[in-house]
Amino acid sequence: NARTFGSNRKMPNLDITAEEAKGVVAFLKWMSSIDTNGFPYNFKTINAED
């Protein structure tokens, strides 16, 4: 319940430009569009001593 917490919390100021923010959004959209189901198809475990 949000009413049980203080109301003086604020989002952090990341001090980035609008262009940098657009770049972050573009990167996150690109990352979320990658289908990682079954990736990598040839994954093999590696022993720690290898």
mmCIF file of C-alpha atoms in Angstrom:
data_model
loop_
_atom_site.group_PDB
_atom_site.id
_atom_site.type_symbol
_atom_site.label_atom_id
_atom_site.label_comp_id
_atom_site.label_asym_id
_atom_site.label_seq_id
_atom_site.Cartn_x
_atom_site.Cartn_y
_atom_site.Cartn_z
ATOM 1 C CA ASN A 1 0.000 0.000 0.000
ATOM 2 C CA ALA A 2 1.587 3.257 -1.144
ATOM 3 C CA ARG A 3 0.016 5.255 1.689
ATOM 4 C CA THR A 4 2.120 3.426 4.277
ATOM 5 C CA PHE A 5 5.356 4.797 2.825
ATOM 6 C CA GLY A 6 6.614 8.350 3.043
ATOM 7 C CA SER A 7 5.638 10.678 0.229
ATOM 8 C CA ASN A 8 8.964 12.530 0.099
ATOM 9 C CA ARG A 9 10.674 9.970 -2.162
ATOM 10 C CA LYS A 10 11.944 11.298 -5.476
ATOM 11 C CA MET A 11 13.344 9.770 -8.614
ATOM 12 C CA PRO A 12 17.126 10.215 -8.880
ATOM 13 C CA ASN A 13 18.437 12.905 -11.197
ATOM 14 C CA LEU A 14 20.608 11.040 -13.681
ATOM 15 C CA ASP A 15 21.917 14.313 -15.119
ATOM 16 C CA ILE A 16 21.763 13.101 -18.737
ATOM 17 C CA THR A 17 20.835 15.095 -21.791
ATOM 18 C CA ALA A 18 17.679 14.517 -23.819
ATOM 19 C CA GLU A 19 19.829 12.978 -26.552
ATOM 20 C CA GLU A 20 21.424 10.565 -24.067
ATOM 21 C CA ALA A 21 17.982 9.631 -22.722
ATOM 22 C CA LYS A 22 16.791 8.905 -26.269
ATOM 23 C CA GLY A 23 19.854 6.713 -26.756
ATOM 24 C CA VAL A 24 19.103 4.747 -23.587
ATOM 25 C CA VAL A 25 15.489 4.248 -24.676
ATOM 26 C CA ALA A 26 16.601 3.107 -28.138
ATOM 27 C CA PHE A 27 19.067 0.650 -26.589
ATOM 28 C CA LEU A 28 16.459 -0.794 -24.228
ATOM 29 C CA LYS A 29 13.934 -1.153 -27.063
ATOM 30 C CA TRP A 30 16.567 -2.911 -29.171
ATOM 31 C CA MET A 31 17.499 -5.248 -26.307
ATOM 32 C CA SER A 32 13.861 -6.132 -25.654
ATOM 33 C CA SER A 33 13.327 -6.996 -29.328
ATOM 34 C CA ILE A 34 15.979 -9.737 -29.334
ATOM 35 C CA ASP A 35 14.482 -13.226 -29.171
ATOM 36 C CA THR A 36 16.672 -15.136 -26.731
ATOM 37 C CA ASN A 37 14.524 -18.278 -26.573
ATOM 38 C CA GLY A 38 16.933 -21.111 -27.235
ATOM 39 C CA PHE A 39 19.948 -18.809 -27.447
ATOM 40 C CA PRO A 40 22.680 -19.798 -27.787
ATOM 41 C CA TYR A 41 21.689 -23.033 -29.478
ATOM 42 C CA ASN A 42 25.135 -24.633 -28.993
ATOM 43 C CA PHE A 43 25.653 -23.676 -25.344
ATOM 44 C CA LYS A 44 27.914 -26.070 -23.446
ATOM 45 C CA THR A 45 28.978 -25.923 -19.830
ATOM 46 C CA ILE A 46 32.651 -25.265 -19.179
ATOM 47 C CA ASN A 47 34.504 -26.792 -16.269
ATOM 48 C CA ALA A 48 36.141 -24.316 -13.899
ATOM 49 C CA GLU A 49 39.608 -25.729 -14.566
ATOM 50 C CA ASP A 50 39.325 -25.306 -18.364
#
